[in-house]
mmCIF file of C-alpha atoms in Angstrom:
data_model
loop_
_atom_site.group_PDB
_atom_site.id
_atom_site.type_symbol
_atom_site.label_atom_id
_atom_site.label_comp_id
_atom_site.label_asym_id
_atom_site.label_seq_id
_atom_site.Cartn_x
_atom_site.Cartn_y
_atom_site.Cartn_z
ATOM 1 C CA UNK A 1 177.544 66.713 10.424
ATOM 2 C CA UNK A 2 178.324 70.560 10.846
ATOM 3 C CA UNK A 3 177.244 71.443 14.540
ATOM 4 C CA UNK A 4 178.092 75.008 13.952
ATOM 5 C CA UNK A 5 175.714 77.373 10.990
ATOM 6 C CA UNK A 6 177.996 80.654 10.017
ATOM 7 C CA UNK A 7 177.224 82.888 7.436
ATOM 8 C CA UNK A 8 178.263 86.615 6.239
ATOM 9 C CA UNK A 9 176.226 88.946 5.508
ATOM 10 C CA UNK A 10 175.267 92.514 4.221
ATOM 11 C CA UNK A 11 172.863 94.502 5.437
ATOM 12 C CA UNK A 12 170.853 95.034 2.043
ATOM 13 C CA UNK A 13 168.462 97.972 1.482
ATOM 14 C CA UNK A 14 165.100 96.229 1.200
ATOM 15 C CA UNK A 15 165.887 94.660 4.743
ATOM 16 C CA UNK A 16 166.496 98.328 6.190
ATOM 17 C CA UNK A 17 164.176 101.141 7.983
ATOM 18 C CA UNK A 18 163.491 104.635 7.693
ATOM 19 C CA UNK A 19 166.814 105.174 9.853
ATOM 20 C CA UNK A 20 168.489 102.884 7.600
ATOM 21 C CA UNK A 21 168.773 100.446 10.481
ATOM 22 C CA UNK A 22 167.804 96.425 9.774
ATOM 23 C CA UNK A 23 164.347 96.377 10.274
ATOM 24 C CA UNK A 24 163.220 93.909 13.195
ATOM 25 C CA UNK A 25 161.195 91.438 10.760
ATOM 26 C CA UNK A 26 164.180 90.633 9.137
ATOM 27 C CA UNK A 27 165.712 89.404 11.973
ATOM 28 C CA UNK A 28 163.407 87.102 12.142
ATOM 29 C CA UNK A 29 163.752 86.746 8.612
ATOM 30 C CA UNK A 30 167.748 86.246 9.179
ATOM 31 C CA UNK A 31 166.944 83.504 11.882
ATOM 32 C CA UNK A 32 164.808 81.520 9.955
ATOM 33 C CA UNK A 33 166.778 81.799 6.990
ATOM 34 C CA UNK A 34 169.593 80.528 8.984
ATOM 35 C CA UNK A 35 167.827 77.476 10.846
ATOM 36 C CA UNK A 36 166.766 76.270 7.165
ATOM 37 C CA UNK A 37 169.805 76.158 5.791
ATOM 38 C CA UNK A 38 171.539 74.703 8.653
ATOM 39 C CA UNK A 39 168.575 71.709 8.760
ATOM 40 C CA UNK A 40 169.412 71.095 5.027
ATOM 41 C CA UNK A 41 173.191 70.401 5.378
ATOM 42 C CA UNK A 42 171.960 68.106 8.519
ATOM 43 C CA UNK A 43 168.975 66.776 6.353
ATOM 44 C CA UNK A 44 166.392 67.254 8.427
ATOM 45 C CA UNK A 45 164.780 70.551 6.654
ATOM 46 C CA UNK A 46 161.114 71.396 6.456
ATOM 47 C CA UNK A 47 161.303 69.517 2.551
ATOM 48 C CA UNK A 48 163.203 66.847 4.138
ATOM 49 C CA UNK A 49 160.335 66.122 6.492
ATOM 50 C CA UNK A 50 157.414 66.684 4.048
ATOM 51 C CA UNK A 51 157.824 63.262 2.143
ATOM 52 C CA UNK A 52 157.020 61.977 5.206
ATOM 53 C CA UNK A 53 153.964 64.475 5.929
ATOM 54 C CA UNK A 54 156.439 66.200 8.715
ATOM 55 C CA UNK A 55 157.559 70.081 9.029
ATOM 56 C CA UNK A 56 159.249 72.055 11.648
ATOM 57 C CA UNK A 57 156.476 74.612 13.334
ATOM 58 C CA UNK A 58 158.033 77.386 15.591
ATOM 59 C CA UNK A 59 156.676 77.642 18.864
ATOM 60 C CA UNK A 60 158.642 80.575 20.690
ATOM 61 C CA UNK A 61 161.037 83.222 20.239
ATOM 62 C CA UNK A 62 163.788 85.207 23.004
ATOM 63 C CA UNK A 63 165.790 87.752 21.067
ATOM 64 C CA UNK A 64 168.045 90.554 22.247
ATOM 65 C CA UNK A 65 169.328 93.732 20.645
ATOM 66 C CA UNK A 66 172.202 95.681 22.091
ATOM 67 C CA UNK A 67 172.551 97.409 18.496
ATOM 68 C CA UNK A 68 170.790 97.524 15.017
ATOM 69 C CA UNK A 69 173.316 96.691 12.008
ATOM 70 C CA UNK A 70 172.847 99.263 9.248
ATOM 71 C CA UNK A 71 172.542 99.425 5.652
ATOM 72 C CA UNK A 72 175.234 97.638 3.616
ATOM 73 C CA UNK A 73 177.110 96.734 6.941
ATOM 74 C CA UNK A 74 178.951 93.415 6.993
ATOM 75 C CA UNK A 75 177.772 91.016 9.648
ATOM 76 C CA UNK A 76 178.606 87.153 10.825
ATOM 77 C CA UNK A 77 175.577 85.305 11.606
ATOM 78 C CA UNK A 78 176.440 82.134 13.255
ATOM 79 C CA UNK A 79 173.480 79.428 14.745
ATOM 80 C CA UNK A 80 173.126 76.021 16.536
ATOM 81 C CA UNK A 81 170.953 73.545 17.856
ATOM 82 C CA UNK A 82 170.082 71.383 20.611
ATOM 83 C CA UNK A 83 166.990 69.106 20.894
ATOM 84 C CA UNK A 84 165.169 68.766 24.929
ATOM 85 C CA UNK A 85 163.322 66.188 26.003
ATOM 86 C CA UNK A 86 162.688 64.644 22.241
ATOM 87 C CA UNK A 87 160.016 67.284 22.114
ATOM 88 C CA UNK A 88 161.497 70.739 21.097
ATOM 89 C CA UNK A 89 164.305 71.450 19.120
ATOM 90 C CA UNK A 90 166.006 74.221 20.399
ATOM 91 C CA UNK A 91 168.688 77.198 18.372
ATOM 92 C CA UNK A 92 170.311 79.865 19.480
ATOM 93 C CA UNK A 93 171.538 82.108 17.334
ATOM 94 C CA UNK A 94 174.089 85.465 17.643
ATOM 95 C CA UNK A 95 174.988 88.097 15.591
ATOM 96 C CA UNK A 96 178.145 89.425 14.968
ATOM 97 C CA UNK A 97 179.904 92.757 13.674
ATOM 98 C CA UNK A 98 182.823 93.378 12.151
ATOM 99 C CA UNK A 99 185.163 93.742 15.727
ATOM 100 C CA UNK A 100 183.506 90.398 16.693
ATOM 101 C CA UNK A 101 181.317 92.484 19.178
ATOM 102 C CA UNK A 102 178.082 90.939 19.775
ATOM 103 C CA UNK A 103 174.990 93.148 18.265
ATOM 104 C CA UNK A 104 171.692 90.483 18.855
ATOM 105 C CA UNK A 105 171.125 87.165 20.091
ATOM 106 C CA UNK A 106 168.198 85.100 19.866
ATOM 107 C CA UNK A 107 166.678 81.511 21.049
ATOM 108 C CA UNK A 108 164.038 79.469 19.438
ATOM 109 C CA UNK A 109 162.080 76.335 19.991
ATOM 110 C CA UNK A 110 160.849 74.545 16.819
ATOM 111 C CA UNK A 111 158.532 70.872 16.916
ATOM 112 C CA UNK A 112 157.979 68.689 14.305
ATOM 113 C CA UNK A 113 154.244 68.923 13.115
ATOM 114 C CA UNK A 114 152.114 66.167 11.718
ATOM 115 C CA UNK A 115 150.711 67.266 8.913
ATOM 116 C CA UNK A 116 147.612 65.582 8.496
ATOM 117 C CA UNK A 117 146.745 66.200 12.099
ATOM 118 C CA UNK A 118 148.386 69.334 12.628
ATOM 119 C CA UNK A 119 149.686 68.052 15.977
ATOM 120 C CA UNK A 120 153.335 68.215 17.512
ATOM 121 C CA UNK A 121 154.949 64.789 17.648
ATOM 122 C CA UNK A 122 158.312 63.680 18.985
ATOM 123 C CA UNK A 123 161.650 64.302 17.253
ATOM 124 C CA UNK A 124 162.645 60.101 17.912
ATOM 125 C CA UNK A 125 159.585 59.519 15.157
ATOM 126 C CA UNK A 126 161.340 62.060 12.798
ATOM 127 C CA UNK A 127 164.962 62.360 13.367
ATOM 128 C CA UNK A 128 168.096 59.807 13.422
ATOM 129 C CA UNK A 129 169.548 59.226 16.658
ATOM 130 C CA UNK A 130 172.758 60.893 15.040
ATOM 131 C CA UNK A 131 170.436 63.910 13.872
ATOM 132 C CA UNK A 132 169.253 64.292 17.260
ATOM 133 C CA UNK A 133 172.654 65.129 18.726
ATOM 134 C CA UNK A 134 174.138 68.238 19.692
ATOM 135 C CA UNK A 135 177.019 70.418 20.455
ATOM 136 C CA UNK A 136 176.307 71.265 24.166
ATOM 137 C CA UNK A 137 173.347 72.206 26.073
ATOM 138 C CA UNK A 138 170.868 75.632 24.923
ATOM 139 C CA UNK A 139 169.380 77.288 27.838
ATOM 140 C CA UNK A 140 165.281 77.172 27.923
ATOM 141 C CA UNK A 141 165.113 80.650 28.985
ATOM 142 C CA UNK A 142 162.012 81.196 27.693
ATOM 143 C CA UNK A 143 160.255 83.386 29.783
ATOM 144 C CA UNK A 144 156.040 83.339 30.463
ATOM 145 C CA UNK A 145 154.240 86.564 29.192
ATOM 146 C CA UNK A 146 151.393 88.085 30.701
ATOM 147 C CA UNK A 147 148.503 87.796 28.259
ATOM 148 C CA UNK A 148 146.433 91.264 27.123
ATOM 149 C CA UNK A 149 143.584 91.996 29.344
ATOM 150 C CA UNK A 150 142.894 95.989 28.757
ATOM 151 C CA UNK A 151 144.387 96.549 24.978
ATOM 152 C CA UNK A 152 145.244 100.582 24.881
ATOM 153 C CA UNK A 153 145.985 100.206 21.543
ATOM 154 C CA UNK A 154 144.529 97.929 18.197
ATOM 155 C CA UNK A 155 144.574 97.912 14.768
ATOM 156 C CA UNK A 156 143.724 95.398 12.127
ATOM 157 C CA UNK A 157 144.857 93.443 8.692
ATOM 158 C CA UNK A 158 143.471 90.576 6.623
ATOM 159 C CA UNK A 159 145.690 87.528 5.286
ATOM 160 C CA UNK A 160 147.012 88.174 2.464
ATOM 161 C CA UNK A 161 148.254 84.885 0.318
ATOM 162 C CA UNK A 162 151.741 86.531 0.581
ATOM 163 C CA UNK A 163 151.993 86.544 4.318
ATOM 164 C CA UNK A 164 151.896 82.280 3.649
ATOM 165 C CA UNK A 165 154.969 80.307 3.632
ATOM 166 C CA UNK A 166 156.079 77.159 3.065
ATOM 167 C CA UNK A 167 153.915 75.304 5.552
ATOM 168 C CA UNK A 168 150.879 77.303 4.328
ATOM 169 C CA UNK A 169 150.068 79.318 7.074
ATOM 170 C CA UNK A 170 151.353 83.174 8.347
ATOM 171 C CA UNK A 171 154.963 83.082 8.527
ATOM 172 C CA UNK A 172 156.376 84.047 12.151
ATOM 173 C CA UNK A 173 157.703 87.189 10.569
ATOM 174 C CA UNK A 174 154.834 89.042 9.735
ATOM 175 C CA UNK A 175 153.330 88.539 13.179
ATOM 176 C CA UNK A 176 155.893 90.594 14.432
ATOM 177 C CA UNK A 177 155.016 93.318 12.275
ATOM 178 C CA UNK A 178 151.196 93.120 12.755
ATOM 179 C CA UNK A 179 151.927 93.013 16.612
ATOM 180 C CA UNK A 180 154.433 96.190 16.659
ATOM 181 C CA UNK A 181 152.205 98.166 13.765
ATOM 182 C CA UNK A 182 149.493 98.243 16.732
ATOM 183 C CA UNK A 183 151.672 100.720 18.671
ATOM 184 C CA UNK A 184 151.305 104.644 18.075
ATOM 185 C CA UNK A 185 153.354 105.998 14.854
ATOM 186 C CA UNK A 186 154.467 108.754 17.367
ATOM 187 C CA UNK A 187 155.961 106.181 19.723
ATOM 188 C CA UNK A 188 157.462 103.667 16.806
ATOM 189 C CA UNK A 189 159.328 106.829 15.239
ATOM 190 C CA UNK A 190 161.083 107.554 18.771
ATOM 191 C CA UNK A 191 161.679 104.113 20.001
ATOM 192 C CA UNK A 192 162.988 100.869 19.150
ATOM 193 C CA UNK A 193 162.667 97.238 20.635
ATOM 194 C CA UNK A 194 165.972 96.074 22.545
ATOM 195 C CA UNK A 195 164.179 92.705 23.755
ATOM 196 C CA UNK A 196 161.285 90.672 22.263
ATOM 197 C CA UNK A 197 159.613 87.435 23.809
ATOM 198 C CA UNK A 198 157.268 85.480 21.714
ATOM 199 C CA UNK A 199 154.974 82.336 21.678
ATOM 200 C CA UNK A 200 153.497 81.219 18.599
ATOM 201 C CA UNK A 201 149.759 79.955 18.902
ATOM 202 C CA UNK A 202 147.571 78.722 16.537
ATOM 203 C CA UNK A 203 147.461 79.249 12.548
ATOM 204 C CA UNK A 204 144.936 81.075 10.676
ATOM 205 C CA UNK A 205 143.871 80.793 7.002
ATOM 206 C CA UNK A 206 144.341 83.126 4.129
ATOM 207 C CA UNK A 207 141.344 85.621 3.851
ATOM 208 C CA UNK A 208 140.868 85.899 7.517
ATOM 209 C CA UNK A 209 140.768 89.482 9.474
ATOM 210 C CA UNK A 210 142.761 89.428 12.462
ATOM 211 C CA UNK A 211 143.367 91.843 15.201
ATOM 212 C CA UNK A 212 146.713 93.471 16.893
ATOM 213 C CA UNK A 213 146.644 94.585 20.274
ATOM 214 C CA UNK A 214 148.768 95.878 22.805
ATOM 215 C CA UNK A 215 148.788 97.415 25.945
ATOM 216 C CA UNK A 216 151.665 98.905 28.922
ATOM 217 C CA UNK A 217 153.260 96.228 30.847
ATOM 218 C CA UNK A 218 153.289 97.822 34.116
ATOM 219 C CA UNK A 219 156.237 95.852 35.803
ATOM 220 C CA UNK A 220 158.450 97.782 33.272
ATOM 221 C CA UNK A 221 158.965 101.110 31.982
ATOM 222 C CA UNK A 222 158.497 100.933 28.166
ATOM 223 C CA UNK A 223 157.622 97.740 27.746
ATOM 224 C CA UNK A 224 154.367 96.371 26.356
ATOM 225 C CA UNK A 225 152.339 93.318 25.537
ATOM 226 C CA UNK A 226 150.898 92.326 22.464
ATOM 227 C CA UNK A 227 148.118 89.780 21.159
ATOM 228 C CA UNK A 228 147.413 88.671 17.454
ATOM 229 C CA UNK A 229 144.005 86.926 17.373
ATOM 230 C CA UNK A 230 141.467 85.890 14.986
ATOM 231 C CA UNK A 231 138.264 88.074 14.221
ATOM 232 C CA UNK A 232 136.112 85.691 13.231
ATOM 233 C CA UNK A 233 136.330 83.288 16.713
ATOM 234 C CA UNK A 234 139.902 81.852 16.157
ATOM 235 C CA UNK A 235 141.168 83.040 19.751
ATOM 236 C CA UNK A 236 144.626 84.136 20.391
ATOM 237 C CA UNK A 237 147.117 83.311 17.516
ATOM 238 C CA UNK A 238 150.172 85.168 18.655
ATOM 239 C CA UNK A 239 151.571 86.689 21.895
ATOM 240 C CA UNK A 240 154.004 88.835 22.323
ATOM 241 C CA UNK A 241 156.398 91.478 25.300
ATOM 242 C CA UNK A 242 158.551 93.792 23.769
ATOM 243 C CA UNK A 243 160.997 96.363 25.877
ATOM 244 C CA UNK A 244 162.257 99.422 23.945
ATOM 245 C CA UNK A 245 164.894 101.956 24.241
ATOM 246 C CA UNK A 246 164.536 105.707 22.771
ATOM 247 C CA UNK A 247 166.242 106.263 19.358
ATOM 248 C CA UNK A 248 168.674 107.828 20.772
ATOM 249 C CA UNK A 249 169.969 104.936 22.305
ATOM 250 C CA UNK A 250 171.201 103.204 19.203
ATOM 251 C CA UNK A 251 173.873 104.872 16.972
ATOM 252 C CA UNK A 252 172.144 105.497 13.577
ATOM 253 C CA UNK A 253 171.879 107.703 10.407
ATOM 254 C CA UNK A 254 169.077 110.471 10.278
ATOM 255 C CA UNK A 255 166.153 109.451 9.941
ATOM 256 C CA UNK A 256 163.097 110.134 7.268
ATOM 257 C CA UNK A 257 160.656 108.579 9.692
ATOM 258 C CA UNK A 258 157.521 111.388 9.946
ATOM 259 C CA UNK A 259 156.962 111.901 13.573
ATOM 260 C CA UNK A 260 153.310 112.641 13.345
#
């Protein structure tokens, strides 16, 4: 078994931003893309687990910027995993430049849903003992975030059938992007997020209208909390704190972003 996920790649231009800078859902994007392929050479992926009426559900996310790759730069993207307490599955993941310096790092915890219930059950049930080894012990770092009491700031969107993935409900990527698109265009075209924590809630259906709030996190300077939640009684779906640094703290090309 390979304990140790490492890929290259290149920044492409459909993953970039205005500044030509790697957007932050396809980080996310990256990560996931990563922790699949890794669970297939292990075979334990999401289509491993669904002849048994099994997939992997993520359930939080720690990531870290200290800078933004940019178009068509080369990158290493290497991941692993380590399972706690046969209930959580937990990988870390870093990216790499070109000098070998460090440019984001990230942690996840994953369970393994039943899906005719739709309830977490224990890796033991799912996994071989050799499946549920590791190569050293991940850090649960995860840290608790404050939930949304006085939203400053909302907007709204409506499942689309494309925002479904493999397990048929939003994929963890595009709540990211509802939750930041709920922040002012003035402030999103100045700023960018150097550290994002993020717990994963409940699903939601195609079709439905969901909100995105947010609102200052007064223990920090420039930091703020977000909530995705259903419309239509659902509750919370999503929660998110992000902490962001001006543009000017990140080396990039010019930018065509409109300040507003």
């Amino acid at each position: 078994m390979t304990d140790l996920f490492t890929r290259t790649l290149k920044v492409r231009l459909s993953e970039v931003d205005p500044w030509a800078l790697l957007k932050v859902q396809s980080i996310f994007d990256w990560f996931q893309d990563a922790g699949c392929e890794h669970a297939a050479q292990l075979g334990m992926s999401a289509a491993d687990l669904l002849v048994r009426n099994f997939t992997w559900v993520l359930l939080k996310y720690q990531v870290r910027v200290n800078r933004y790759p940019i178009w068509n730069e080369d990158v290493t993207l290497t991941s692993w995993r380590a399972p706690l307490n046969d209930l959580y599955d937990l990988r870390e993941y870093r990216v790499t430049d070109a000098s070998g310096e460090t440019l984001i790092t990230g942690n996840s915890a994953w369970v393994i849903m039943d899906f005719n219930t739709r309830k977490p059950t224990r890796l033991s049930r799912c996994l071989s003992e050799e499946q549920r080894a590791d190569m050293g012990l991940i850090p649960d770092s995860f840290e608790r975030i404050l939930p949304v009491k006085e939203p400053r700031y909302t907007t709204d969107f409506r499942v689309r059938i494309s925002d479904l993935d493999f397990n048929r409900h939003v994929n963890n990527s595009i709540y990211i992007g509802w939750a930041l698109e709920a922040l002012p265009e003035s402030f999103l075209c100045r700023h960018l997020p150097t550290e994002l924590e993020v717990r994963f809630v409940r699903e939601i259906a195609r079709g439905r209208a969901v909100l995105s709030e947010a609102q200052a996190d007064e223990t920090i300077d420039k930091a703020y909390l977000h909530r995705i939640s259903g419309k239509d009684g659902e509750g919370e779906l999503m929660r998110m704190r992000t902490l962001w640094q001006p543009m000017d703290h990140f080396a990039s090309p010019a930018g065509i972003c409109s300040l507003g």
